[in-house]
Amino acid sequence: MLLVLGLLAGAASIALGVGLLGRVETGFGAVWACGFVILGLIVLASAVATQPRWSRAAPPARDEVRAGEPTRFHPRRGGLPTATTFVVTGLLGAWFVAIGVTGAVERTWLWAVLALVPATYFSGFTILWAAGRFRPGGVRVTPTRVIDEHYGLRSELALADVAGMSPRSETLHLEPLEGVSPVHRRLTPRPWRARVTPGALVIRTGDLDSDGRTLVEELQRRLA
């Protein structure tokens, strides 16, 4: 039912935008009319991409060699829903760029100022994703440390510094020894990265294989 409603709403928005395009007389007006077309495309893409059939399971863990160390890599789920998110942000970013350019040329330079922030924000997600800097990532476990990379943030904690482990419904908390903190490396600017959680190393497990149970079992063996 939700899929049908999404398809109907998306098609109606596209039809409205196309109808308006036939009536506008300026480039600025055409850009605003295209907004309805873009909105319809976003609704259609979201309605299709969020269907269970496209939600594939996370890839299984695999062995790698990284920085000279044998590594067990637990990748996070990607696929069509993730790609659709960045297509949507790219469309929104392009639309705001068009508003700023046509508004500045045909109306006033204030349109360029107003469009600058949303154009930069939405386009940033897609550009960083295309550059491989903003991605679901995964968790790497080596003989000496745990490394979690997730949407622009890389966090690391030595196994010898883990005082305790607390699996939860959507996260895994690795509590460090007193006086020790995980090392965080920012891979992207502040607006486009995951938040740092003070204290423990908090690993998002909802998109990992078996919702993180495979990772928990491996860490239990290594920390025993």
Coordinates of N, CA and C in Angstrom, one line a residue:
M1 N 0.8 -1.2 0.0 CA 0.0 0.0 0.0 C 0.9 1.3 0.0
L2 N 1.9 1.3 0.9 CA 2.8 2.4 0.9 C 3.5 2.6 -0.4
L3 N 3.9 1.5 -1.0 CA 4.6 1.6 -2.3 C 3.6 2.3 -3.4
V4 N 2.4 1.8 -3.4 CA 1.4 2.4 -4.4 C 1.2 3.9 -4.1
L5 N 1.1 4.3 -2.8 CA 0.9 5.7 -2.5 C 2.1 6.5 -2.9
G6 N 3.3 5.9 -2.7 CA 4.5 6.6 -3.1 C 4.6 6.8 -4.6
L7 N 4.3 5.8 -5.3 CA 4.4 5.9 -6.8 C 3.4 6.9 -7.3
L8 N 2.1 6.9 -6.7 CA 1.1 7.9 -7.2 C 1.6 9.3 -6.8
A9 N 2.1 9.5 -5.6 CA 2.5 10.9 -5.2 C 3.6 11.3 -6.1
G10 N 4.6 10.4 -6.3 CA 5.7 10.8 -7.2 C 5.3 11.2 -8.6
A11 N 4.4 10.3 -9.2 CA 3.9 10.6 -10.5 C 3.2 11.9 -10.6
A12 N 2.4 12.2 -9.6 CA 1.6 13.4 -9.5 C 2.5 14.6 -9.5
S13 N 3.5 14.6 -8.7 CA 4.5 15.7 -8.6 C 5.2 15.9 -9.9
I14 N 5.6 14.9 -10.5 CA 6.3 15.0 -11.8 C 5.3 15.6 -12.8
A15 N 4.1 15.1 -12.9 CA 3.1 15.7 -13.8 C 2.9 17.2 -13.6
L16 N 2.8 17.6 -12.3 CA 2.6 19.0 -12.0 C 3.8 19.8 -12.5
G17 N 5.0 19.3 -12.2 CA 6.2 20.0 -12.6 C 6.3 20.2 -14.2
V18 N 5.9 19.1 -14.9 CA 6.0 19.2 -16.3 C 4.9 20.2 -16.8
G19 N 3.8 20.2 -16.2 CA 2.7 21.1 -16.6 C 3.2 22.6 -16.4
L20 N 3.8 22.8 -15.3 CA 4.3 24.2 -15.0 C 5.4 24.6 -15.9
L21 N 6.2 23.6 -16.3 CA 7.3 24.0 -17.3 C 6.8 24.5 -18.6
G22 N 5.6 24.1 -19.0 CA 5.0 24.6 -20.2 C 4.5 26.0 -20.1
R23 N 4.4 26.5 -18.9 CA 3.8 27.8 -18.7 C 4.8 28.9 -18.3
V24 N 5.9 28.5 -17.8 CA 6.9 29.5 -17.3 C 7.6 30.2 -18.5
E25 N 8.0 31.4 -18.2 CA 8.7 32.2 -19.3 C 10.1 32.6 -19.0
T26 N 10.6 32.3 -17.8 CA 11.9 32.6 -17.4 C 12.7 31.4 -17.0
G27 N 14.0 31.4 -17.0 CA 14.8 30.3 -16.5 C 14.6 30.1 -15.0
F28 N 14.5 31.2 -14.3 CA 14.2 31.1 -12.8 C 12.9 30.4 -12.5
G29 N 11.9 30.7 -13.3 CA 10.6 30.0 -13.1 C 10.7 28.5 -13.5
A30 N 11.5 28.2 -14.5 CA 11.7 26.9 -15.0 C 12.4 26.0 -13.9
V31 N 13.4 26.6 -13.2 CA 14.1 25.9 -12.1 C 13.1 25.6 -11.0
W32 N 12.2 26.5 -10.6 CA 11.3 26.2 -9.6 C 10.3 25.1 -10.0
A33 N 9.9 25.2 -11.3 CA 9.0 24.1 -11.8 C 9.7 22.8 -11.8
C34 N 11.0 22.8 -12.1 CA 11.8 21.5 -12.0 C 11.8 20.9 -10.6
G35 N 11.6 21.8 -9.6 CA 11.6 21.3 -8.2 C 10.6 20.3 -8.0
F36 N 9.4 20.5 -8.6 CA 8.3 19.5 -8.5 C 8.7 18.2 -9.2
V37 N 9.4 18.3 -10.3 CA 9.9 17.0 -11.0 C 10.9 16.3 -10.2
I38 N 11.8 17.1 -9.6 CA 12.9 16.5 -8.7 C 12.2 15.8 -7.5
L39 N 11.3 16.5 -6.9 CA 10.6 16.0 -5.7 C 9.9 14.7 -6.1
G40 N 9.2 14.7 -7.3 CA 8.6 13.4 -7.7 C 9.6 12.3 -7.9
L41 N 10.7 12.6 -8.5 CA 11.7 11.6 -8.7 C 12.2 11.0 -7.4
I42 N 12.4 11.9 -6.4 CA 12.9 11.5 -5.1 C 11.9 10.6 -4.4
V43 N 10.6 10.9 -4.5 CA 9.6 10.1 -3.9 C 9.5 8.7 -4.6
L44 N 9.6 8.7 -5.9 CA 9.6 7.4 -6.6 C 10.8 6.6 -6.3
A45 N 12.0 7.2 -6.3 CA 13.2 6.4 -5.9 C 13.1 5.9 -4.5
S46 N 12.7 6.7 -3.6 CA 12.6 6.3 -2.2 C 11.6 5.2 -2.0
A47 N 10.5 5.3 -2.7 CA 9.4 4.3 -2.5 C 9.9 2.9 -3.0
V48 N 10.7 2.9 -4.1 CA 11.2 1.7 -4.6 C 12.4 1.1 -3.8
A49 N 13.3 2.0 -3.4 CA 14.5 1.6 -2.8 C 14.3 1.1 -1.4
T50 N 13.2 1.5 -0.7 CA 12.9 1.1 0.7 C 12.2 -0.2 0.7
Q51 N 11.8 -0.8 -0.4 CA 11.1 -2.1 -0.4 C 12.1 -3.2 0.1
P52 N 11.5 -4.1 0.9 CA 12.4 -5.2 1.5 C 13.2 -6.0 0.5
R53 N 12.7 -6.1 -0.7 CA 13.4 -6.9 -1.7 C 14.8 -6.3 -2.1
W54 N 14.9 -5.0 -1.8 CA 16.2 -4.4 -2.1 C 17.2 -4.3 -0.9
S55 N 16.7 -4.7 0.2 CA 17.5 -4.7 1.4 C 18.3 -6.0 1.6
R56 N 19.4 -6.0 0.9 CA 20.2 -7.2 1.0 C 21.0 -7.4 2.3
A57 N 21.4 -8.6 2.6 CA 22.1 -8.9 3.8 C 23.5 -8.3 3.7
A58 N 24.1 -8.0 4.9 CA 25.4 -7.5 4.9 C 26.4 -8.6 4.4
P59 N 27.5 -8.2 3.7 CA 28.4 -9.2 3.2 C 29.1 -9.9 4.4
P60 N 29.5 -11.2 4.3 CA 30.1 -11.9 5.4 C 31.5 -11.3 5.6
A61 N 32.1 -11.6 6.8 CA 33.4 -11.1 7.2 C 34.4 -11.8 6.3
R62 N 35.5 -11.1 6.0 CA 36.6 -11.7 5.1 C 37.9 -11.3 5.7
D63 N 38.9 -12.1 5.3 CA 40.3 -11.9 5.7 C 41.0 -11.0 4.8
E64 N 41.8 -10.0 5.3 CA 42.6 -9.1 4.5 C 43.9 -8.9 5.2
V65 N 44.8 -8.3 4.5 CA 46.1 -7.8 5.1 C 46.1 -6.3 5.0
R66 N 46.2 -5.6 6.1 CA 46.2 -4.1 6.1 C 47.3 -3.6 7.0
A67 N 48.1 -2.8 6.4 CA 49.3 -2.2 7.1 C 50.2 -3.3 7.6
G68 N 50.3 -4.4 6.8 CA 51.2 -5.5 7.2 C 50.6 -6.4 8.3
E69 N 49.4 -6.2 8.7 CA 48.8 -7.0 9.7 C 47.6 -7.9 9.1
P70 N 47.5 -9.1 9.5 CA 46.3 -9.9 9.1 C 45.1 -9.3 9.8
T71 N 44.1 -9.1 9.0 CA 42.9 -8.4 9.4 C 41.6 -9.2 9.1
R72 N 40.7 -9.2 10.0 CA 39.3 -9.7 9.7 C 38.4 -8.5 9.6
F73 N 37.9 -8.4 8.3 CA 37.0 -7.2 8.0 C 35.6 -7.6 8.0
H74 N 34.8 -6.8 8.8 CA 33.3 -7.0 8.9 C 32.7 -5.8 8.2
P75 N 32.3 -6.0 6.9 CA 31.7 -4.8 6.1 C 30.3 -4.6 6.5
R76 N 29.9 -3.3 6.4 CA 28.5 -3.0 6.6 C 27.7 -3.1 5.3
R77 N 26.4 -3.2 5.5 CA 25.5 -3.3 4.3 C 25.5 -2.0 3.5
G78 N 25.5 -2.2 2.2 CA 25.3 -1.0 1.3 C 24.1 -1.2 0.4
G79 N 24.4 -1.3 -0.9 CA 23.3 -1.6 -1.8 C 22.5 -0.4 -2.3
L80 N 21.3 -0.8 -2.9 CA 20.5 0.2 -3.5 C 20.0 1.3 -2.6
P81 N 19.5 1.0 -1.4 CA 19.0 2.0 -0.5 C 20.1 3.1 -0.2
T82 N 21.3 2.6 0.1 CA 22.4 3.6 0.4 C 22.7 4.4 -0.9
A83 N 22.8 3.8 -2.0 CA 23.1 4.6 -3.3 C 22.0 5.6 -3.5
T84 N 20.7 5.2 -3.3 CA 19.6 6.1 -3.6 C 19.7 7.3 -2.7
T85 N 20.2 7.2 -1.4 CA 20.3 8.3 -0.6 C 21.2 9.4 -1.2
F86 N 22.3 8.9 -1.7 CA 23.3 9.9 -2.3 C 22.9 10.4 -3.6
V87 N 22.1 9.7 -4.4 CA 21.5 10.2 -5.6 C 20.5 11.3 -5.2
V88 N 19.7 11.1 -4.2 CA 18.7 12.1 -3.7 C 19.4 13.4 -3.3
T89 N 20.5 13.3 -2.5 CA 21.2 14.5 -2.0 C 21.9 15.2 -3.2
G90 N 22.3 14.4 -4.2 CA 22.9 15.0 -5.4 C 21.9 15.8 -6.2
L91 N 20.7 15.3 -6.3 CA 19.6 16.0 -7.0 C 19.3 17.3 -6.3
L92 N 19.2 17.2 -5.0 CA 18.8 18.4 -4.2 C 19.9 19.5 -4.3
G93 N 21.2 19.0 -4.2 CA 22.3 19.9 -4.3 C 22.3 20.6 -5.7
A94 N 22.1 19.8 -6.8 CA 22.1 20.4 -8.1 C 20.9 21.4 -8.3
W95 N 19.8 21.1 -7.6 CA 18.7 22.0 -7.8 C 18.9 23.4 -7.1
F96 N 19.5 23.3 -5.9 CA 19.9 24.5 -5.2 C 20.9 25.3 -5.9
V97 N 21.9 24.7 -6.6 CA 22.9 25.4 -7.4 C 22.2 26.1 -8.5
A98 N 21.2 25.4 -9.2 CA 20.5 26.1 -10.3 C 19.7 27.3 -9.8
I99 N 19.1 27.1 -8.6 CA 18.3 28.3 -8.0 C 19.3 29.5 -7.8
G100 N 20.4 29.2 -7.2 CA 21.4 30.3 -6.9 C 21.9 31.0 -8.2
V101 N 22.2 30.2 -9.2 CA 22.7 30.7 -10.5 C 21.6 31.5 -11.2
T102 N 20.5 30.9 -11.5 CA 19.4 31.6 -12.2 C 18.9 32.8 -11.4
G103 N 18.7 32.6 -10.1 CA 18.2 33.7 -9.3 C 19.2 34.9 -9.3
A104 N 20.5 34.6 -9.3 CA 21.4 35.7 -9.3 C 21.5 36.4 -10.7
V105 N 21.3 35.7 -11.7 CA 21.3 36.2 -13.1 C 20.1 37.0 -13.4
E106 N 18.9 36.5 -13.0 CA 17.6 37.0 -13.5 C 17.0 37.9 -12.4
R107 N 17.3 37.7 -11.1 CA 16.6 38.5 -10.1 C 17.6 39.3 -9.3
T108 N 18.2 38.7 -8.2 CA 19.1 39.4 -7.4 C 20.2 38.5 -6.9
W109 N 21.3 39.0 -6.5 CA 22.5 38.2 -6.1 C 22.2 37.5 -4.7
L110 N 21.1 38.0 -4.0 CA 20.8 37.4 -2.8 C 20.3 35.9 -2.9
W111 N 19.8 35.6 -4.1 CA 19.4 34.2 -4.3 C 20.7 33.3 -4.3
A112 N 21.8 33.8 -4.8 CA 23.0 33.0 -4.7 C 23.5 32.8 -3.3
V113 N 23.3 33.8 -2.5 CA 23.7 33.7 -1.0 C 22.8 32.7 -0.3
L114 N 21.4 32.8 -0.6 CA 20.5 32.0 0.1 C 20.7 30.5 -0.3
A115 N 21.1 30.2 -1.5 CA 21.2 28.9 -2.0 C 22.5 28.2 -1.7
L116 N 23.5 29.1 -1.3 CA 24.9 28.6 -1.1 C 24.9 27.4 0.0
V117 N 24.3 27.7 1.1 CA 24.4 26.7 2.2 C 23.8 25.4 1.9
P118 N 22.5 25.4 1.5 CA 21.9 24.1 1.1 C 22.5 23.4 -0.1
A119 N 23.0 24.2 -1.0 CA 23.7 23.6 -2.2 C 25.0 22.9 -1.8
T120 N 25.7 23.5 -0.9 CA 27.0 22.9 -0.4 C 26.7 21.7 0.5
Y121 N 25.7 21.8 1.4 CA 25.4 20.7 2.3 C 25.0 19.5 1.5
F122 N 24.0 19.6 0.7 CA 23.5 18.4 0.0 C 24.5 17.8 -1.0
S123 N 25.1 18.7 -1.7 CA 26.1 18.2 -2.7 C 27.3 17.6 -2.0
G124 N 27.6 18.0 -0.8 CA 28.8 17.5 -0.1 C 28.7 16.0 0.2
F125 N 27.5 15.5 0.5 CA 27.3 14.1 0.8 C 27.6 13.3 -0.5
T126 N 27.1 13.7 -1.6 CA 27.3 13.0 -2.9 C 28.7 13.0 -3.3
I127 N 29.3 14.2 -3.2 CA 30.7 14.3 -3.7 C 31.7 13.5 -2.8
L128 N 31.5 13.5 -1.5 CA 32.3 12.7 -0.6 C 32.1 11.2 -0.8
W129 N 30.8 10.8 -1.0 CA 30.5 9.4 -1.3 C 31.2 9.0 -2.5
A130 N 31.1 9.8 -3.6 CA 31.7 9.4 -4.9 C 33.3 9.3 -4.7
A131 N 33.8 10.1 -3.8 CA 35.3 10.1 -3.6 C 35.7 9.0 -2.6
G132 N 34.7 8.3 -2.1 CA 35.1 7.2 -1.2 C 35.4 7.6 0.2
R133 N 35.0 8.8 0.6 CA 35.3 9.3 1.9 C 34.1 9.2 2.9
F134 N 32.9 9.1 2.3 CA 31.7 9.0 3.1 C 31.0 7.7 2.7
R135 N 31.1 6.7 3.6 CA 30.6 5.4 3.2 C 30.2 4.6 4.5
P136 N 29.4 3.5 4.3 CA 29.1 2.8 5.5 C 30.3 2.1 6.2
G137 N 31.3 1.8 5.4 CA 32.5 1.2 6.0 C 32.3 -0.1 6.6
G138 N 33.0 -0.3 7.8 CA 32.9 -1.6 8.4 C 33.9 -1.6 9.6
V139 N 34.1 -2.8 10.2 CA 34.9 -3.0 11.4 C 36.1 -3.9 11.0
R140 N 37.3 -3.5 11.3 CA 38.5 -4.3 11.1 C 39.0 -4.8 12.5
V141 N 39.3 -6.0 12.6 CA 39.9 -6.6 13.8 C 41.2 -7.2 13.5
T142 N 42.3 -6.7 14.1 CA 43.6 -7.2 13.9 C 44.1 -7.9 15.2
P143 N 45.2 -8.5 15.2 CA 45.7 -9.1 16.4 C 45.9 -8.1 17.5
T144 N 46.0 -6.8 17.2 CA 46.3 -5.8 18.3 C 45.2 -4.8 18.5
R145 N 44.3 -4.6 17.6 CA 43.3 -3.5 17.7 C 42.0 -3.7 17.0
V146 N 41.1 -2.8 17.3 CA 39.8 -2.8 16.6 C 39.7 -1.4 15.9
I147 N 39.3 -1.4 14.6 CA 39.2 -0.2 13.9 C 37.8 -0.1 13.2
D148 N 37.0 0.9 13.6 CA 35.7 1.1 13.1 C 35.6 2.3 12.2
E149 N 35.3 2.1 10.9 CA 35.1 3.2 10.0 C 33.6 3.3 9.6
H150 N 33.0 4.5 9.8 CA 31.6 4.6 9.6 C 31.3 6.1 9.2
Y151 N 30.9 6.3 8.0 CA 30.5 7.6 7.5 C 31.4 8.8 7.9
G152 N 32.6 8.8 7.5 CA 33.5 9.9 7.7 C 34.3 9.9 9.0
L153 N 34.1 8.8 9.8 CA 34.8 8.8 11.1 C 35.5 7.4 11.2
R154 N 36.8 7.5 11.6 CA 37.5 6.2 11.8 C 38.0 6.2 13.3
S155 N 37.5 5.2 14.0 CA 37.8 5.1 15.4 C 38.6 3.8 15.7
E156 N 39.6 3.9 16.6 CA 40.5 2.8 16.9 C 40.7 2.6 18.4
L157 N 40.8 1.4 18.8 CA 41.1 1.0 20.2 C 41.9 -0.2 20.2
A158 N 43.0 -0.2 21.0 CA 43.8 -1.4 21.1 C 43.1 -2.5 21.9
L159 N 43.2 -3.7 21.5 CA 42.6 -4.8 22.2 C 43.1 -4.9 23.7
A160 N 44.4 -4.6 23.9 CA 44.9 -4.6 25.2 C 44.3 -3.5 26.1
D161 N 43.7 -2.5 25.5 CA 43.1 -1.4 26.3 C 41.6 -1.6 26.5
V162 N 41.0 -2.8 26.1 CA 39.6 -3.0 26.3 C 39.3 -3.6 27.7
A163 N 38.5 -2.8 28.5 CA 38.2 -3.3 29.8 C 37.0 -4.2 29.9
G164 N 36.1 -3.9 28.9 CA 34.8 -4.7 28.9 C 34.1 -4.5 27.6
M165 N 33.1 -5.4 27.3 CA 32.4 -5.3 26.1 C 30.9 -5.4 26.4
S166 N 30.1 -4.6 25.8 CA 28.7 -4.6 26.1 C 27.8 -4.5 24.8
P167 N 27.4 -5.7 24.4 CA 26.5 -5.7 23.2 C 25.1 -5.2 23.5
R168 N 24.6 -4.4 22.6 CA 23.2 -3.8 22.8 C 22.5 -4.1 21.5
S169 N 21.2 -3.6 21.4 CA 20.4 -3.9 20.3 C 20.9 -3.4 18.9
E170 N 21.5 -2.2 18.9 CA 21.9 -1.7 17.6 C 23.4 -1.3 17.7
T171 N 24.0 -1.4 18.8 CA 25.4 -1.0 19.0 C 26.2 -2.0 19.8
L172 N 27.5 -1.9 19.7 CA 28.4 -2.7 20.6 C 29.4 -1.7 21.3
H173 N 29.4 -1.7 22.6 CA 30.2 -0.7 23.4 C 31.4 -1.4 23.9
L174 N 32.6 -0.9 23.5 CA 33.9 -1.4 24.0 C 34.4 -0.4 25.0
E175 N 34.4 -0.8 26.3 CA 34.8 0.1 27.3 C 36.3 0.1 27.5
P176 N 37.0 1.2 27.4 CA 38.5 1.2 27.5 C 38.9 1.2 29.0
L177 N 40.1 0.9 29.2 CA 40.7 1.0 30.6 C 40.7 2.4 31.1
E178 N 40.7 2.6 32.4 CA 40.7 4.0 32.9 C 41.9 4.8 32.4
G179 N 41.7 6.0 32.0 CA 42.7 6.8 31.4 C 43.0 6.6 30.0
V180 N 42.3 5.7 29.3 CA 42.5 5.4 27.9 C 41.2 5.8 27.1
S181 N 41.4 6.4 26.0 CA 40.3 6.8 25.1 C 40.6 6.3 23.7
P182 N 39.5 5.9 23.0 CA 39.7 5.6 21.6 C 40.3 6.7 20.8
V183 N 41.0 6.4 19.7 CA 41.6 7.4 18.8 C 40.6 7.6 17.7
H184 N 40.2 8.8 17.4 CA 39.3 9.1 16.4 C 40.0 9.9 15.3
R185 N 39.8 9.5 14.0 CA 40.3 10.3 12.9 C 39.2 10.7 12.0
R186 N 39.1 12.0 11.8 CA 38.0 12.6 11.0 C 38.4 12.5 9.5
L187 N 37.6 11.8 8.7 CA 37.9 11.6 7.3 C 37.2 12.7 6.4
T188 N 36.2 13.3 7.0 CA 35.4 14.3 6.3 C 35.2 15.5 7.2
P189 N 34.8 16.7 6.7 CA 34.5 17.9 7.5 C 33.3 17.6 8.4
R190 N 33.1 18.4 9.4 CA 32.1 18.2 10.5 C 30.7 17.9 10.0
P191 N 30.2 18.7 9.1 CA 28.8 18.5 8.7 C 28.5 17.1 8.1
W192 N 29.6 16.5 7.6 CA 29.4 15.3 6.8 C 30.1 14.1 7.5
R193 N 29.9 13.9 8.7 CA 30.5 12.7 9.4 C 29.7 12.3 10.6
A194 N 29.9 11.0 11.0 CA 29.3 10.5 12.1 C 29.7 11.2 13.4
R195 N 28.9 11.2 14.4 CA 29.3 11.9 15.7 C 30.2 11.0 16.5
V196 N 31.1 11.7 17.2 CA 32.0 11.0 18.2 C 31.3 10.8 19.5
T197 N 31.3 9.6 20.0 CA 30.7 9.3 21.3 C 31.9 9.3 22.4
P198 N 31.8 10.2 23.3 CA 32.9 10.3 24.3 C 33.0 9.0 25.1
G199 N 34.2 8.6 25.5 CA 34.4 7.5 26.4 C 34.6 6.2 25.6
A200 N 33.6 5.4 25.6 CA 33.7 4.1 25.0 C 33.7 4.2 23.4
L201 N 34.3 3.1 22.8 CA 34.2 2.9 21.4 C 32.8 2.3 21.1
V202 N 32.0 3.1 20.4 CA 30.6 2.6 20.1 C 30.5 2.2 18.7
I203 N 30.3 1.0 18.4 CA 30.2 0.4 17.0 C 28.8 0.2 16.7
R204 N 28.4 0.8 15.5 CA 27.0 0.5 15.0 C 27.0 -0.9 14.4
T205 N 26.1 -1.7 14.9 CA 26.1 -3.1 14.4 C 24.8 -3.5 13.6
G206 N 23.9 -2.6 13.5 CA 22.6 -2.9 12.8 C 22.8 -3.3 11.3
D207 N 23.9 -2.8 10.7 CA 24.1 -3.1 9.3 C 25.3 -4.1 9.1
L208 N 25.7 -4.7 10.1 CA 26.8 -5.8 10.0 C 26.1 -7.1 9.9
D209 N 26.9 -8.1 9.5 CA 26.5 -9.5 9.3 C 25.9 -10.0 10.6
S210 N 24.7 -10.6 10.5 CA 24.0 -11.1 11.7 C 23.8 -10.1 12.8
D211 N 23.6 -8.8 12.3 CA 23.4 -7.7 13.3 C 24.5 -7.6 14.3
G212 N 25.7 -8.0 13.9 CA 26.9 -7.8 14.7 C 27.3 -9.0 15.6
R213 N 26.5 -10.0 15.5 CA 26.8 -11.2 16.4 C 28.1 -11.9 16.0
T214 N 28.4 -11.9 14.7 CA 29.6 -12.5 14.2 C 30.8 -11.7 14.8
L215 N 30.7 -10.4 14.8 CA 31.8 -9.5 15.3 C 31.9 -9.7 16.9
V216 N 30.8 -9.8 17.6 CA 30.8 -10.0 19.0 C 31.5 -11.3 19.3
E217 N 31.2 -12.4 18.6 CA 31.8 -13.7 18.9 C 33.3 -13.7 18.7
E218 N 33.7 -13.0 17.6 CA 35.2 -12.9 17.3 C 35.9 -12.1 18.4
L219 N 35.3 -11.0 18.8 CA 36.0 -10.2 19.9 C 36.0 -11.0 21.2
Q220 N 35.0 -11.7 21.5 CA 35.0 -12.5 22.7 C 36.1 -13.5 22.7
R221 N 36.4 -14.1 21.6 CA 37.5 -15.1 21.5 C 38.8 -14.4 21.7
R222 N 39.0 -13.2 21.1 CA 40.2 -12.5 21.1 C 40.5 -11.9 22.5
L223 N 39.4 -11.5 23.2 CA 39.6 -10.9 24.5 C 39.6 -11.9 25.7
A224 N 39.3 -13.2 25.3 CA 39.3 -14.2 26.4 C 40.7 -14.4 27.0

